[in-house]
JSON list of C-alpha atoms in Angstrom, two decimals:
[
{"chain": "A", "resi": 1, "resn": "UNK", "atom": "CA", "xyz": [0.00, 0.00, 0.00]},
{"chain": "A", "resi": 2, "resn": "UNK", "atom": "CA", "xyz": [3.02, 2.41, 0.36]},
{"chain": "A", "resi": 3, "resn": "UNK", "atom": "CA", "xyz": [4.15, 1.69, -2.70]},
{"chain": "A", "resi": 4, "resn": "UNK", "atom": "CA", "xyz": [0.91, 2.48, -4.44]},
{"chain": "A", "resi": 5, "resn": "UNK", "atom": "CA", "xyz": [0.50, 5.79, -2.37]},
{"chain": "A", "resi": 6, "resn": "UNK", "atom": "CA", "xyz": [4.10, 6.95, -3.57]},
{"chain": "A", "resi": 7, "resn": "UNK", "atom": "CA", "xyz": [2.78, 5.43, -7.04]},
{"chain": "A", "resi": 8, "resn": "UNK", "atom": "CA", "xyz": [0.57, 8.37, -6.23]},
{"chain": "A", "resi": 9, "resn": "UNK", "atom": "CA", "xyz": [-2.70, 6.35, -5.49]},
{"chain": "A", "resi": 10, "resn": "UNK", "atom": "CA", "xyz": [-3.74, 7.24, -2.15]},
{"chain": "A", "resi": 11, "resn": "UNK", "atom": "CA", "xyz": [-4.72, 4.56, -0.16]},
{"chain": "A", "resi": 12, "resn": "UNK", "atom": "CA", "xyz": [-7.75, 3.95, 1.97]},
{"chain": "A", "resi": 13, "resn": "UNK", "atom": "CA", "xyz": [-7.91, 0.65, 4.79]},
{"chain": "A", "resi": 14, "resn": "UNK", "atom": "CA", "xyz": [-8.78, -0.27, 8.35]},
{"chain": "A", "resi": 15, "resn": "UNK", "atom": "CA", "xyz": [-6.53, -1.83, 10.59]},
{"chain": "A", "resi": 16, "resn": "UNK", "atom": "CA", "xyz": [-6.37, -2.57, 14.26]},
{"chain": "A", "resi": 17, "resn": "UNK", "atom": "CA", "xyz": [-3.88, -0.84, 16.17]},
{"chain": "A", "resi": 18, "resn": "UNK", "atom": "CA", "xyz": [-2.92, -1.90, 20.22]},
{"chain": "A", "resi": 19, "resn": "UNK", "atom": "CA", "xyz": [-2.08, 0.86, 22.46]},
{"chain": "A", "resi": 20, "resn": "UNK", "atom": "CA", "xyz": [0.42, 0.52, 24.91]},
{"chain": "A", "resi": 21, "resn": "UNK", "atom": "CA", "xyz": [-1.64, -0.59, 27.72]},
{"chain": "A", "resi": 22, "resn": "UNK", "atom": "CA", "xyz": [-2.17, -3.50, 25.52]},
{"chain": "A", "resi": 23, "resn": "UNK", "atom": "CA", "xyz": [-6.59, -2.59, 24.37]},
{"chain": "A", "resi": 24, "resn": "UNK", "atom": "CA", "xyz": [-6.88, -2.45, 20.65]},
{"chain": "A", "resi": 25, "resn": "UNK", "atom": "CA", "xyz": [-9.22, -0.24, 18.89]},
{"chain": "A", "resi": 26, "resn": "UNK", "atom": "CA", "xyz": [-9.75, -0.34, 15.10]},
{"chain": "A", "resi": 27, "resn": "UNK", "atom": "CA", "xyz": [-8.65, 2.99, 13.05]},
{"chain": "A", "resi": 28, "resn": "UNK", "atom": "CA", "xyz": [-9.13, 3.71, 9.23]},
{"chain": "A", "resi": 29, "resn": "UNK", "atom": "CA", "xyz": [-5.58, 5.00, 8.08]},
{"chain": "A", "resi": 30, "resn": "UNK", "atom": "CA", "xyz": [-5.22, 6.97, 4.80]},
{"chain": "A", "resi": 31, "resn": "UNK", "atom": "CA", "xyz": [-2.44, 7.45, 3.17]},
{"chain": "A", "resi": 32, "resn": "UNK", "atom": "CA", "xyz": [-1.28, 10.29, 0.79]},
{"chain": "A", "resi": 33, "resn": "UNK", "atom": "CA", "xyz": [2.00, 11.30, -1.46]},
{"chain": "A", "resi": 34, "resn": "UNK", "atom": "CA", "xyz": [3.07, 14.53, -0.03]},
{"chain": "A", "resi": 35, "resn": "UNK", "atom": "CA", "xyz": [6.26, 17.06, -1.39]},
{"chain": "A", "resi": 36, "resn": "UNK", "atom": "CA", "xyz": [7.71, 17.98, 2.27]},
{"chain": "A", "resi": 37, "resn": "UNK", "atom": "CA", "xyz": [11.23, 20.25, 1.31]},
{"chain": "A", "resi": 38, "resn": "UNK", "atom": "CA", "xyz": [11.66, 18.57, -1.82]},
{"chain": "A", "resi": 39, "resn": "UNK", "atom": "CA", "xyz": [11.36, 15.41, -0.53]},
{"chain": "A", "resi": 40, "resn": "UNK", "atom": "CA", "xyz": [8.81, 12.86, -1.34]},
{"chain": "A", "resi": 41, "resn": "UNK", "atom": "CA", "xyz": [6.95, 11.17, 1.80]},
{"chain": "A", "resi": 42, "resn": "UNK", "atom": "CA", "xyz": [4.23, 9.63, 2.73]},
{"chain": "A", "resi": 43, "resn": "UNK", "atom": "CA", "xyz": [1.18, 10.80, 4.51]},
{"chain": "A", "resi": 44, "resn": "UNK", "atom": "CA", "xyz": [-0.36, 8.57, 7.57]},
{"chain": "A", "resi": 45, "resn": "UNK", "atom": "CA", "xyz": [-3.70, 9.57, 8.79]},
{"chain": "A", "resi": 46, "resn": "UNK", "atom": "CA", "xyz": [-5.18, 7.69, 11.79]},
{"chain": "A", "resi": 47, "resn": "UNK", "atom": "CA", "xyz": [-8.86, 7.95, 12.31]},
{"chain": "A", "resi": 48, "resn": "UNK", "atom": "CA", "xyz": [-10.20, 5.99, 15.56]},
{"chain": "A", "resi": 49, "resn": "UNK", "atom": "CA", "xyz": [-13.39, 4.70, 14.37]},
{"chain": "A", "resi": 50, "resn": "UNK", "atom": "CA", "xyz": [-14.11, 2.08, 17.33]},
{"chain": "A", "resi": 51, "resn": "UNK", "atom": "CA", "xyz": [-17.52, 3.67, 18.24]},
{"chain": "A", "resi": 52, "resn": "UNK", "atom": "CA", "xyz": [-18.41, 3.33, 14.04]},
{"chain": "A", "resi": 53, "resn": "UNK", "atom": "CA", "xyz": [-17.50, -0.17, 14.50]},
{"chain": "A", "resi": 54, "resn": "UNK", "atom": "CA", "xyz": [-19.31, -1.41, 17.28]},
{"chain": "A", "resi": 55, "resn": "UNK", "atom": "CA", "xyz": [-22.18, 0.65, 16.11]},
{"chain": "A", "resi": 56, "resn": "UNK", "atom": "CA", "xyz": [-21.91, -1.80, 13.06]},
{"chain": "A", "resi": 57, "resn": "UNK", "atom": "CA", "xyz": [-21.52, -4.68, 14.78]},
{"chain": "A", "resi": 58, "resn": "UNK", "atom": "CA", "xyz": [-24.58, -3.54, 16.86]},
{"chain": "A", "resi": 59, "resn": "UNK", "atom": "CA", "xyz": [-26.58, -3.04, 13.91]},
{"chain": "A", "resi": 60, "resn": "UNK", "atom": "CA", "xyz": [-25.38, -6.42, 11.97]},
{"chain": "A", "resi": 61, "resn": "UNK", "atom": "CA", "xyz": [-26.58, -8.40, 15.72]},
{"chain": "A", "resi": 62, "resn": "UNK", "atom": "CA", "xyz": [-29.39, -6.46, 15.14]},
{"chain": "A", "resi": 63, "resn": "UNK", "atom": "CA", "xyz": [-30.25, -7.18, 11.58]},
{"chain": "A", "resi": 64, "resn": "UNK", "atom": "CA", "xyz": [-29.80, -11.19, 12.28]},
{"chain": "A", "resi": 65, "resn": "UNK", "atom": "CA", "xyz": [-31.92, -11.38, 15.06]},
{"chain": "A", "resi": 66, "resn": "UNK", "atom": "CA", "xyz": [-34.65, -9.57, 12.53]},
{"chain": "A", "resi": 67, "resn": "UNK", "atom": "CA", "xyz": [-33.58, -12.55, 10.41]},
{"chain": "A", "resi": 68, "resn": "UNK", "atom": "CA", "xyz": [-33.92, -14.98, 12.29]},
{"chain": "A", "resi": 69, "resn": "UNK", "atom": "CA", "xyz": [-37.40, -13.49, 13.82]},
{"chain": "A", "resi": 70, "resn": "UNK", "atom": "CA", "xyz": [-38.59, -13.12, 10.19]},
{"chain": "A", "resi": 71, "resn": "UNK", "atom": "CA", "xyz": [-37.68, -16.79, 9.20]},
{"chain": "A", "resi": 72, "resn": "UNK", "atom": "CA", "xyz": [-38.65, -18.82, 11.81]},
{"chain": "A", "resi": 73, "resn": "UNK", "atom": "CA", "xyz": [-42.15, -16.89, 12.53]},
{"chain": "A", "resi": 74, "resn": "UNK", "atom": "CA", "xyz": [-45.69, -19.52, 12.75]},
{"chain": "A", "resi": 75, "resn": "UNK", "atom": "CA", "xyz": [-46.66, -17.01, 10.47]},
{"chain": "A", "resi": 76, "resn": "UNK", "atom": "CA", "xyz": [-46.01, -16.73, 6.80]},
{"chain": "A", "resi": 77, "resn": "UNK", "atom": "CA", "xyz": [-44.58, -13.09, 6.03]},
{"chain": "A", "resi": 78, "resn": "UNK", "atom": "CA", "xyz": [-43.33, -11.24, 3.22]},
{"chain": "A", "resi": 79, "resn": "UNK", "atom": "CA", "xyz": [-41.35, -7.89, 2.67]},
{"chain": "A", "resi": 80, "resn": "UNK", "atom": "CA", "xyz": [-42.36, -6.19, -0.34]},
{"chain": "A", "resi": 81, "resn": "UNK", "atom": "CA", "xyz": [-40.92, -3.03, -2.03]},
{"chain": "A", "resi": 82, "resn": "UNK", "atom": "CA", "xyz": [-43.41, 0.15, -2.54]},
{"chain": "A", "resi": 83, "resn": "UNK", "atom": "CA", "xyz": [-42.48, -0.38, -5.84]},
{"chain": "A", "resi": 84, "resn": "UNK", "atom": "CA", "xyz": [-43.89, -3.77, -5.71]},
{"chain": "A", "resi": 85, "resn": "UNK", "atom": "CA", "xyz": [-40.73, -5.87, -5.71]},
{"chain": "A", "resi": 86, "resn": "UNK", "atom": "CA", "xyz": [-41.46, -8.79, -3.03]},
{"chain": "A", "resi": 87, "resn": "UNK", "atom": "CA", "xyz": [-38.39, -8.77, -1.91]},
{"chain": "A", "resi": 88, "resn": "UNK", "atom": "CA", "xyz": [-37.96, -11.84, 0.77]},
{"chain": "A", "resi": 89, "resn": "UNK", "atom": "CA", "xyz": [-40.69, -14.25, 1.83]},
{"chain": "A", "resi": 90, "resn": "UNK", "atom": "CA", "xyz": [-39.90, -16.69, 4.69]},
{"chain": "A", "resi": 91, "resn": "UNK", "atom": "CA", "xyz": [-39.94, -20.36, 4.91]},
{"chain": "A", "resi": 92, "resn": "UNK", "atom": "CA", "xyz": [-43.87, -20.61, 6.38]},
{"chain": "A", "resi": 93, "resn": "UNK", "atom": "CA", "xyz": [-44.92, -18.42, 3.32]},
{"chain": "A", "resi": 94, "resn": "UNK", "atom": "CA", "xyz": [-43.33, -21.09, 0.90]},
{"chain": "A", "resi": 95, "resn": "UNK", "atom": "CA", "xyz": [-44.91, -23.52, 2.89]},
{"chain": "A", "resi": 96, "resn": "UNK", "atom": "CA", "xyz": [-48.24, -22.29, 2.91]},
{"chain": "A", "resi": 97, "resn": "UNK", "atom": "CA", "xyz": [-48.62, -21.39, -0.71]},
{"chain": "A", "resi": 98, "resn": "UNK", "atom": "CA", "xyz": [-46.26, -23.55, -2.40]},
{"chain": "A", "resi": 99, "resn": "UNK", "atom": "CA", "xyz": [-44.85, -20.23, -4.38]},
{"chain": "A", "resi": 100, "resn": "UNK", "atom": "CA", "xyz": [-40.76, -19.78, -4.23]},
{"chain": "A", "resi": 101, "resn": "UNK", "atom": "CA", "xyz": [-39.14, -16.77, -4.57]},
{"chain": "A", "resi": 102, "resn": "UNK", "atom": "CA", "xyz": [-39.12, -16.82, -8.23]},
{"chain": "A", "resi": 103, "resn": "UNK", "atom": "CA", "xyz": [-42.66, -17.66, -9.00]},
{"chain": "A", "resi": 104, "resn": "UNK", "atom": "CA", "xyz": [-44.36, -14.50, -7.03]},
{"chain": "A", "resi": 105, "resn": "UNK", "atom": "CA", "xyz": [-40.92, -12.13, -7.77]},
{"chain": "A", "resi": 106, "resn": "UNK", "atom": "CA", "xyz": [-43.58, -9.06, -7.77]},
{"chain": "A", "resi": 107, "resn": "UNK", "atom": "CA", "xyz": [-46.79, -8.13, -6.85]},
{"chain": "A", "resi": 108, "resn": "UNK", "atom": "CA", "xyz": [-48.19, -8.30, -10.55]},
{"chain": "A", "resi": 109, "resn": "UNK", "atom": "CA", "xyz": [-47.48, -11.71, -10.49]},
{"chain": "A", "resi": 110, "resn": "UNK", "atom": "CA", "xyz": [-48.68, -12.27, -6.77]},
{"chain": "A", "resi": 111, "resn": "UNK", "atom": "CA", "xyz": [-52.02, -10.74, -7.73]},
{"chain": "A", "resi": 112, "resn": "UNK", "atom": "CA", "xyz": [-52.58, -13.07, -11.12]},
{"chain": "A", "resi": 113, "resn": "UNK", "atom": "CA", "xyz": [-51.93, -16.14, -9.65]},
{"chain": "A", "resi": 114, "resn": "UNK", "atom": "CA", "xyz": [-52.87, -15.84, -5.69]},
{"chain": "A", "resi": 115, "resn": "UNK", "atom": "CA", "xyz": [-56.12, -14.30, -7.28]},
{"chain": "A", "resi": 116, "resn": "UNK", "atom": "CA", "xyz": [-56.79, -15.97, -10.50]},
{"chain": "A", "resi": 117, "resn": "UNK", "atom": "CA", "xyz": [-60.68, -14.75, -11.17]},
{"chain": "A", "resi": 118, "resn": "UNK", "atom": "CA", "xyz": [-60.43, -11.32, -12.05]},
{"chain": "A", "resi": 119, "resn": "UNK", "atom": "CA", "xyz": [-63.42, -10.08, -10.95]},
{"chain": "A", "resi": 120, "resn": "UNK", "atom": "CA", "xyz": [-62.18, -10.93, -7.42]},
{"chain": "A", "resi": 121, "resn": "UNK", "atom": "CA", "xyz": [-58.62, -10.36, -8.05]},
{"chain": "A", "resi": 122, "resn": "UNK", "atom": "CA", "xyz": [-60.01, -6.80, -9.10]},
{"chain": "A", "resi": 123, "resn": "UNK", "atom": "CA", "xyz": [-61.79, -6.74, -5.16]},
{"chain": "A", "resi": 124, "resn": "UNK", "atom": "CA", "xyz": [-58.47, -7.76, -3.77]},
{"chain": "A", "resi": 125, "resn": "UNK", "atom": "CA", "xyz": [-56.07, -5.14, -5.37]},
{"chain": "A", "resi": 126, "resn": "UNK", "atom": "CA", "xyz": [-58.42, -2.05, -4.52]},
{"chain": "A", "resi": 127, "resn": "UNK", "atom": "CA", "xyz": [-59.13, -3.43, -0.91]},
{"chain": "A", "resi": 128, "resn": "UNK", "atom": "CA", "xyz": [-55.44, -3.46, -0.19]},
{"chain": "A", "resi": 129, "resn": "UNK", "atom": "CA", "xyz": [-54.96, -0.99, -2.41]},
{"chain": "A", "resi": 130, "resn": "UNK", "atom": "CA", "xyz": [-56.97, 1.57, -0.40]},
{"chain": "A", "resi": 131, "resn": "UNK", "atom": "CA", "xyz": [-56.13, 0.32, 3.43]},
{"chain": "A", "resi": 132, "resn": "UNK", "atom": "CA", "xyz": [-52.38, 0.53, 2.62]},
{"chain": "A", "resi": 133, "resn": "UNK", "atom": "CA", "xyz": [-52.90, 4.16, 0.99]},
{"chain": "A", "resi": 134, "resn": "UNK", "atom": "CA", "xyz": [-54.58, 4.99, 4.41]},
{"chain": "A", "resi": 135, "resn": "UNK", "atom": "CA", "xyz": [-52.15, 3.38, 6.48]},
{"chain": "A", "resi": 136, "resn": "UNK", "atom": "CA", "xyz": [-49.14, 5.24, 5.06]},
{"chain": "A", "resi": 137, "resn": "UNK", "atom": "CA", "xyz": [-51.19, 8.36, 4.94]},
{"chain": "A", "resi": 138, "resn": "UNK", "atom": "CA", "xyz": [-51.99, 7.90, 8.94]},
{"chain": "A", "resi": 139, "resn": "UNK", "atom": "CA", "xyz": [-48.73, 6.17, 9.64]},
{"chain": "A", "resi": 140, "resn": "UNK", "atom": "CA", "xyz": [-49.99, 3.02, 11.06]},
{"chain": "A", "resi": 141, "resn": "UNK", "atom": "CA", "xyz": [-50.59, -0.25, 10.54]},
{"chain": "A", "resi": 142, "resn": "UNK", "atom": "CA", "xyz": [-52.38, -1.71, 7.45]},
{"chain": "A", "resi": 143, "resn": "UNK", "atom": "CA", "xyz": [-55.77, -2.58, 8.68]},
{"chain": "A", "resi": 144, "resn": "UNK", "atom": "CA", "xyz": [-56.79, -6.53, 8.01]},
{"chain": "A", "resi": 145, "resn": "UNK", "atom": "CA", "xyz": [-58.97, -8.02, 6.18]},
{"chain": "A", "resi": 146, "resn": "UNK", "atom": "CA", "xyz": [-59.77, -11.98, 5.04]},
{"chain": "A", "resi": 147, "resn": "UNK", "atom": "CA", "xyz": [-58.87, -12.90, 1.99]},
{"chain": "A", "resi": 148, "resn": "UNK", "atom": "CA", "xyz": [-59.48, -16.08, -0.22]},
{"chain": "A", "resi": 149, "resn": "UNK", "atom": "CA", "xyz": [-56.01, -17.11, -1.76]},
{"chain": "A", "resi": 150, "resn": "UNK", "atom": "CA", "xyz": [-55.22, -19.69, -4.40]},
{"chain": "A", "resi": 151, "resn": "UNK", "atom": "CA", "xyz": [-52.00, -21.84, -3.27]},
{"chain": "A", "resi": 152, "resn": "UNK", "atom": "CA", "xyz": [-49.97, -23.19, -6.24]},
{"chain": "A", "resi": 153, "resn": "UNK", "atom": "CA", "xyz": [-51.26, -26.61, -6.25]},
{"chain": "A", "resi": 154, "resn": "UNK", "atom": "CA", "xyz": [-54.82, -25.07, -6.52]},
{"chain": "A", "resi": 155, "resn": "UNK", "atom": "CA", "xyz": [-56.20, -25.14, -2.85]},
{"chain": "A", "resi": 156, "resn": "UNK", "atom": "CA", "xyz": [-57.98, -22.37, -1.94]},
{"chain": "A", "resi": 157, "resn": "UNK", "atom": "CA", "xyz": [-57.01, -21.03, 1.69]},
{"chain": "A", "resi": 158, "resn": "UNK", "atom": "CA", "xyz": [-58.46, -18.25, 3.82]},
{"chain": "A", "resi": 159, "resn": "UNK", "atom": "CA", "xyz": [-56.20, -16.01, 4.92]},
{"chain": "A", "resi": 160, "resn": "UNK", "atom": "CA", "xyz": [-56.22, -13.00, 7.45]},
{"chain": "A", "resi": 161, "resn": "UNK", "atom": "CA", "xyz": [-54.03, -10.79, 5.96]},
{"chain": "A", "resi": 162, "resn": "UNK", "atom": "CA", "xyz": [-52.63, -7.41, 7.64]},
{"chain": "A", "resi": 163, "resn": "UNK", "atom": "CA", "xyz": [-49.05, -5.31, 7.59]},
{"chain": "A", "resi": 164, "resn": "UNK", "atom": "CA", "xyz": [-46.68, -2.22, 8.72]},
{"chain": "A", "resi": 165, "resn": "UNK", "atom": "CA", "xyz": [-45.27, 0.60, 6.39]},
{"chain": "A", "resi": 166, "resn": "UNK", "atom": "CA", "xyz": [-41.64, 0.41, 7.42]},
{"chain": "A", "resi": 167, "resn": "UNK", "atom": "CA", "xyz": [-38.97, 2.40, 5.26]},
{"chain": "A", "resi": 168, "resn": "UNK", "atom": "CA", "xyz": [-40.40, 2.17, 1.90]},
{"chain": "A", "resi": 169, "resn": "UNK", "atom": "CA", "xyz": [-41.16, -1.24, 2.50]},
{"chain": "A", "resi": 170, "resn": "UNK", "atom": "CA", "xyz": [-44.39, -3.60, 3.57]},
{"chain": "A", "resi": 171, "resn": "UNK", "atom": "CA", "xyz": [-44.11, -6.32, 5.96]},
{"chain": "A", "resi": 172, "resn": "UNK", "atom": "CA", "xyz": [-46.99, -8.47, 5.13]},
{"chain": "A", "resi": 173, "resn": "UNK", "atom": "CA", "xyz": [-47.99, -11.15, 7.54]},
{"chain": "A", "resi": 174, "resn": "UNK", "atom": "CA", "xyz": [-50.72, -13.80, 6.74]},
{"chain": "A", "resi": 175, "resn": "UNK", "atom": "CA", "xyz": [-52.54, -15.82, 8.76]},
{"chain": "A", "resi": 176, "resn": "UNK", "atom": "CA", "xyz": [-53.99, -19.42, 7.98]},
{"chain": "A", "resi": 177, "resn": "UNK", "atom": "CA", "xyz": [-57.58, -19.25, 9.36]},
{"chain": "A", "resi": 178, "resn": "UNK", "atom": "CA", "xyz": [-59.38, -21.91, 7.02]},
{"chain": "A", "resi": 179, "resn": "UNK", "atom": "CA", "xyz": [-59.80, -24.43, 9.81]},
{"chain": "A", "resi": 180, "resn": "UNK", "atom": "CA", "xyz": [-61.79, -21.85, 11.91]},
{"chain": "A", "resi": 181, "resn": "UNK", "atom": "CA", "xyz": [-63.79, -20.56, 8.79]},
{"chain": "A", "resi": 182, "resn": "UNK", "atom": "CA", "xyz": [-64.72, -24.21, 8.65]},
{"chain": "A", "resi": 183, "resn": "UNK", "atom": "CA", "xyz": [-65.34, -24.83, 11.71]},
{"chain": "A", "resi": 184, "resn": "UNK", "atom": "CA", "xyz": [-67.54, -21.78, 11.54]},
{"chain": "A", "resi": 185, "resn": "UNK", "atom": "CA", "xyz": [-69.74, -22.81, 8.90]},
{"chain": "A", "resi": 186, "resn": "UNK", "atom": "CA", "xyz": [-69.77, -26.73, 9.85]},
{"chain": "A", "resi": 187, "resn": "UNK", "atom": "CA", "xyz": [-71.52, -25.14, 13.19]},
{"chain": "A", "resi": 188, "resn": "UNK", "atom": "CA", "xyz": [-73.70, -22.96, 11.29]},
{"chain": "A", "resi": 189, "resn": "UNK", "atom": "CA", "xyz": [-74.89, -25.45, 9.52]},
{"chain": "A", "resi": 190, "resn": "UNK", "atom": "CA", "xyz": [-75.15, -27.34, 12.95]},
{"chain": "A", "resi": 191, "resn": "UNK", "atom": "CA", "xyz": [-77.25, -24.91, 14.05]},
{"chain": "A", "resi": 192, "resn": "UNK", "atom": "CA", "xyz": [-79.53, -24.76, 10.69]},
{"chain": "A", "resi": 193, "resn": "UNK", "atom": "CA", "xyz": [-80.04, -28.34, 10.42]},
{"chain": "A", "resi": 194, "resn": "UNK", "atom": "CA", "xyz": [-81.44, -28.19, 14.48]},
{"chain": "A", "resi": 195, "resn": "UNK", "atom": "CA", "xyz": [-83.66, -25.32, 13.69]},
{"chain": "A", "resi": 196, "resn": "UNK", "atom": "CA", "xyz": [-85.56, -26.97, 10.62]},
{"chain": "A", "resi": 197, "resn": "UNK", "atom": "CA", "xyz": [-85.38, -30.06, 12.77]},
{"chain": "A", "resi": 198, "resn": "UNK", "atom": "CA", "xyz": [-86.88, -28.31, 16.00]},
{"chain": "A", "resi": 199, "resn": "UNK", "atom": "CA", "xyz": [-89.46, -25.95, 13.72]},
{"chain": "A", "resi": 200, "resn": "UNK", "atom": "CA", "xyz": [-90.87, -29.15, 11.51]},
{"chain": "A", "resi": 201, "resn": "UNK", "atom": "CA", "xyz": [-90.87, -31.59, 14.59]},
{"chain": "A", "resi": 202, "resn": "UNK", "atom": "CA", "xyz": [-94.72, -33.01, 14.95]},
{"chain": "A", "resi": 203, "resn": "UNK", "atom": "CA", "xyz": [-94.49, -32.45, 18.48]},
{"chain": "A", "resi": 204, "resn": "UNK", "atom": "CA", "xyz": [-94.34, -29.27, 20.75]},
{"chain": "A", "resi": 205, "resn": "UNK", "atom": "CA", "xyz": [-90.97, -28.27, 22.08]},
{"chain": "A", "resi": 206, "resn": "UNK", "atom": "CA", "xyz": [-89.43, -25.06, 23.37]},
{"chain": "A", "resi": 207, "resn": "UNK", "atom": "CA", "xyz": [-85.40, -24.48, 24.58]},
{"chain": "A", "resi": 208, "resn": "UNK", "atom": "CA", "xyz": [-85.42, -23.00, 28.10]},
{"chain": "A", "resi": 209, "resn": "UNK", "atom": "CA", "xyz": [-82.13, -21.84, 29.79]},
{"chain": "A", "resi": 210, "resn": "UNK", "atom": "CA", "xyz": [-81.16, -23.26, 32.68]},
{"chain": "A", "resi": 211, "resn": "UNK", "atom": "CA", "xyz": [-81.54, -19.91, 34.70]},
{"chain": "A", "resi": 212, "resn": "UNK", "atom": "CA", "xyz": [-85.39, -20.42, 33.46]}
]
């Protein structure tokens, strides 16, 4: 490197120095060709940037924890671009829908093929459309809503399907909630096949709480 800086190409690299109580501290050291009384020399600049560094660090511990959070959630997620890039989905999303990374690379795509009929794909986009509109207009979250959403091997799942503005991106979490829908309208129709039963039976009956 002090060749090239004489070569007059100033040089630019971190290195980690130890004082003489024996702590080291990382510095970024520049070095320059300088004329000093006719003489040619070199340059050393030592910049302590220790606090940049563990700032860094901090931030990198911080970023893999998000990581990790993101990948191993129960619930599938997805960060998405405002330019509608999806830009990561996690494992549980793959899992869910059976798209990879390269079959749903952007929300055009996403909205064809999670939505195939286009009357309802049509619902979809202007539902989300408008809540995350509001959302970023209001600064909060992006209000959800249930949505019906093809998988890739054709299933049909319901979804609860909500998200934060963060940064010019959308985290976008979904939640599976087809076995309670189901349940839901398996009681329902519980409920409806008791009431023609109790309305048509030939005999008189009436439901009294136990409080009377």
């Amino acid at each position: 490197r002090i060749q090239s800086a004489l070569a007059g190409t100033p040089q630019s690299f971190e290195l980690r120095h130890c004082r003489k109580d024996g702590t080291q501290f990382d510095t970024e050291v520049t070095l320059n060709r300088i004329r000093l009384k006719d003489e040619t020399c070199i340059q050393a600049v030592f910049r302590d940037i220790s606090q940049r560094k563990q700032a860094e660090t901090a931030l990198q511990n911080t970023k893999e924890q998000l990581r990790k959070i993101f990948e191993q959630s129960p619930l599938a997620m997805a960060i998405v671009a405002l330019n509608g890039t999806i830009e990561h989905i996690n494992q549980k999303a793959i899992d869910t829908f059976g798209y990879r990374p390269e079959d749903v690379p952007n929300l055009d795509r996403w909205w064809v093929q999670a939505y195939p009929d286009p009357s309802y794909r049509k619902e979809v986009i202007e539902t989300w459309m408008g809540l995350l509109e509001k959302a970023i207009a209001e600064n909060h979250e992006i209000e959800g809503r249930e949505y019906r959403v093809t998988c890739k091997n054709g299933t049909i799942k319901i979804m609860f399907v909500f998200g934060v503005p963060v940064e010019n991106r959308i985290f976008i979490m979904f939640e599976d909630i087809s076995s309670r829908k189901r349940m839901e309208e398996e009681v329902r129709e519980s409920e409806e096949q008791l009431r023609k039963i109790f309305d048509k039976s030939p005999m008189s009956m009436a439901i009294v709480a136990m409080d009377g």
